[in-house]
Coordinates of C-alpha atoms in Angstrom, one line a residue:
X28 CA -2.3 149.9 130.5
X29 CA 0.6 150.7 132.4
X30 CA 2.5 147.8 134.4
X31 CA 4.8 147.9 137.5
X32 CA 8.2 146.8 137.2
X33 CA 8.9 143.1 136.7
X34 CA 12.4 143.6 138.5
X35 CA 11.3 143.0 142.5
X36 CA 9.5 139.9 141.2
X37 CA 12.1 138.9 139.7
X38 CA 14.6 139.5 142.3
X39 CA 12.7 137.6 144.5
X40 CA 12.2 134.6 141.9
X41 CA 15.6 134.2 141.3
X42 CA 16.5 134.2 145.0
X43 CA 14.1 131.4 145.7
X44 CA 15.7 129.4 142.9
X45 CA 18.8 129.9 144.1
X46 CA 18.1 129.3 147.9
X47 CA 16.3 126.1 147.0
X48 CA 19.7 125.1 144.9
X49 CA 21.4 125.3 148.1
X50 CA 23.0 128.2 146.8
X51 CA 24.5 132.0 148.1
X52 CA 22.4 134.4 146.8
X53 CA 24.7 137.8 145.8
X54 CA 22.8 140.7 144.4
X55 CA 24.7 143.5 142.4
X56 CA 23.6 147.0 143.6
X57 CA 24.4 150.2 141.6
X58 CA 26.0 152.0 145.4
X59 CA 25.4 155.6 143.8
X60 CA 22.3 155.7 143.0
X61 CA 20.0 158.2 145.5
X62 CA 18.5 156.3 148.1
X63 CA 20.7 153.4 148.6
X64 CA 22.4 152.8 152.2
X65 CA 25.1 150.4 152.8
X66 CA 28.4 150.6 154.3
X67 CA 30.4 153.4 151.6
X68 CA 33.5 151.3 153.2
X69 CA 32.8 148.6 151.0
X70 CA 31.6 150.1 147.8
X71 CA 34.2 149.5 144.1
X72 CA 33.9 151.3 141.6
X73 CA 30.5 152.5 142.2
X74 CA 29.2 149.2 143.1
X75 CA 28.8 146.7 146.2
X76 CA 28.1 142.7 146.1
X77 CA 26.0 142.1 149.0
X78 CA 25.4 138.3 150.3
X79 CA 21.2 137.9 151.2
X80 CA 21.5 134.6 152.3
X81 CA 19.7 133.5 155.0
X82 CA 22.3 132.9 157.0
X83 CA 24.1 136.5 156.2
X84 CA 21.1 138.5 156.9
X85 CA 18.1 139.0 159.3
X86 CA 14.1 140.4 158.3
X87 CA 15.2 140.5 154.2
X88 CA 12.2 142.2 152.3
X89 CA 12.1 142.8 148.9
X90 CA 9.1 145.1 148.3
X91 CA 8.3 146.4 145.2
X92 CA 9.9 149.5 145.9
X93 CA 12.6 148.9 147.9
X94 CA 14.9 145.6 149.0
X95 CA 16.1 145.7 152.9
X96 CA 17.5 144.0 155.7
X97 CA 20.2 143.8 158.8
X98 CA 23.7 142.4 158.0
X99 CA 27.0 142.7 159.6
X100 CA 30.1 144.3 157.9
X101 CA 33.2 143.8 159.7
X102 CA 31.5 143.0 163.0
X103 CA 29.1 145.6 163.0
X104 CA 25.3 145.1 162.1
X105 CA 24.1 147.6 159.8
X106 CA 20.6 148.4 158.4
X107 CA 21.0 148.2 154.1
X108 CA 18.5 149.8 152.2
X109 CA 18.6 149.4 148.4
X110 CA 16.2 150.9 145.5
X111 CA 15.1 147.7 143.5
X112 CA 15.6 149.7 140.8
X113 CA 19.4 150.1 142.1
X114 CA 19.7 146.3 141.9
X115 CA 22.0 145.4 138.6
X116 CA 21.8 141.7 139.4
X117 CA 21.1 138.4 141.0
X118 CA 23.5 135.5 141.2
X119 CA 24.7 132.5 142.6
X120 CA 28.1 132.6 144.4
X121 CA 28.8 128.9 143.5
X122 CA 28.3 129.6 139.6
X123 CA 27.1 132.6 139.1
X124 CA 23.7 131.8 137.6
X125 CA 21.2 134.4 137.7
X126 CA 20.0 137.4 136.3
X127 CA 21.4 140.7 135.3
X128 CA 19.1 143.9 134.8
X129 CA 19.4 146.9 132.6
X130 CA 21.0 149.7 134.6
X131 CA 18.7 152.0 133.3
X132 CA 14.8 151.2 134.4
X133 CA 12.3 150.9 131.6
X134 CA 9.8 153.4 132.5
X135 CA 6.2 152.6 133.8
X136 CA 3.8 154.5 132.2
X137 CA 3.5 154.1 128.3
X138 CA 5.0 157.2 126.2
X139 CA 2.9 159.8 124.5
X140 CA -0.9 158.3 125.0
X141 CA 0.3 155.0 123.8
X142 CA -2.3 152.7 125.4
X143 CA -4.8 155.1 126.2
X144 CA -7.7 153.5 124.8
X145 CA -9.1 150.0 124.4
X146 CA -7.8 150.0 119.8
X147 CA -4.5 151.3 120.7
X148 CA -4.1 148.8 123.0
X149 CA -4.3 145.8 120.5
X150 CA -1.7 147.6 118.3
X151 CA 2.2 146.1 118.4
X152 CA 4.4 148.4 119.9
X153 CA 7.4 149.3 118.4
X154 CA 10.9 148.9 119.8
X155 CA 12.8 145.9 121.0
X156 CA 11.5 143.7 123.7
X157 CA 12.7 143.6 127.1
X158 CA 13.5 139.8 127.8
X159 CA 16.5 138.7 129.4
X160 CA 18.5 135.6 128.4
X161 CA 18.8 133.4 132.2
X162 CA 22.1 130.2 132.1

């Protein structure tokens, strides 16, 4: 059976974990990728920090599809728009715990008819697993 990504709940895991630290939440966001809006001004080498803190942003929603809210950049409040899938990774400012993501997203449907009936289903699956180490 096919699964959704694991990466917006994550996302939003790790933000309450570091909001309720009395943390800065920073996510790392891939600024290239087709889809993604925020201030080109800003962007390094193909990437962009952006603070989601409570205090730095208003309405942040992290769907399943899509991460978005209003923030100011030099002044100026700006609608960002970013791809979960563009998100690289989720931090804390103060220490810089969190969680990084492959750049690449694992896909969501299995390959091949793997899965598609009830035996095949019971049967290990090669290849490596996809768990992340968190500090």
């Amino acid at each position: 059976m096919a699964m959704n990504s694991s990466r917006p709940y994550m996302i939003r895991a790790i933000y309450e974990w570091v909001v309720d630290n009395d943390c800065t939440p920073y996510i790392l966001v891939n600024a290239m990728m087709e889809g993604v809006e925020v201030p080109q001004q800003f962007v390094q080498d193909g990437q962009i920090v952006l603070n989601i803190s409570p205090s730095a942003v208003v309405g942040l929603d992290v769907g399943n599809d899509e991460l978005g809210f209003r923030g100011r950049f030099g002044g100026v409040a700006q609608d960002i728009r970013v791809p979960v899938a563009a998100v690289l990774g989720i931090y804390a400012r103060e220490n810089g715990q969190g969680m990084l993501f492959d750049a690449d997203e694992p896909p969501t449907t299995p390959p091949d008819g793997a899965g598609s009936d009830a035996t095949s289903s019971a049967k290990p699956q090669p290849g490596r697993p996809s768990l992340k180490v968190v500090k």
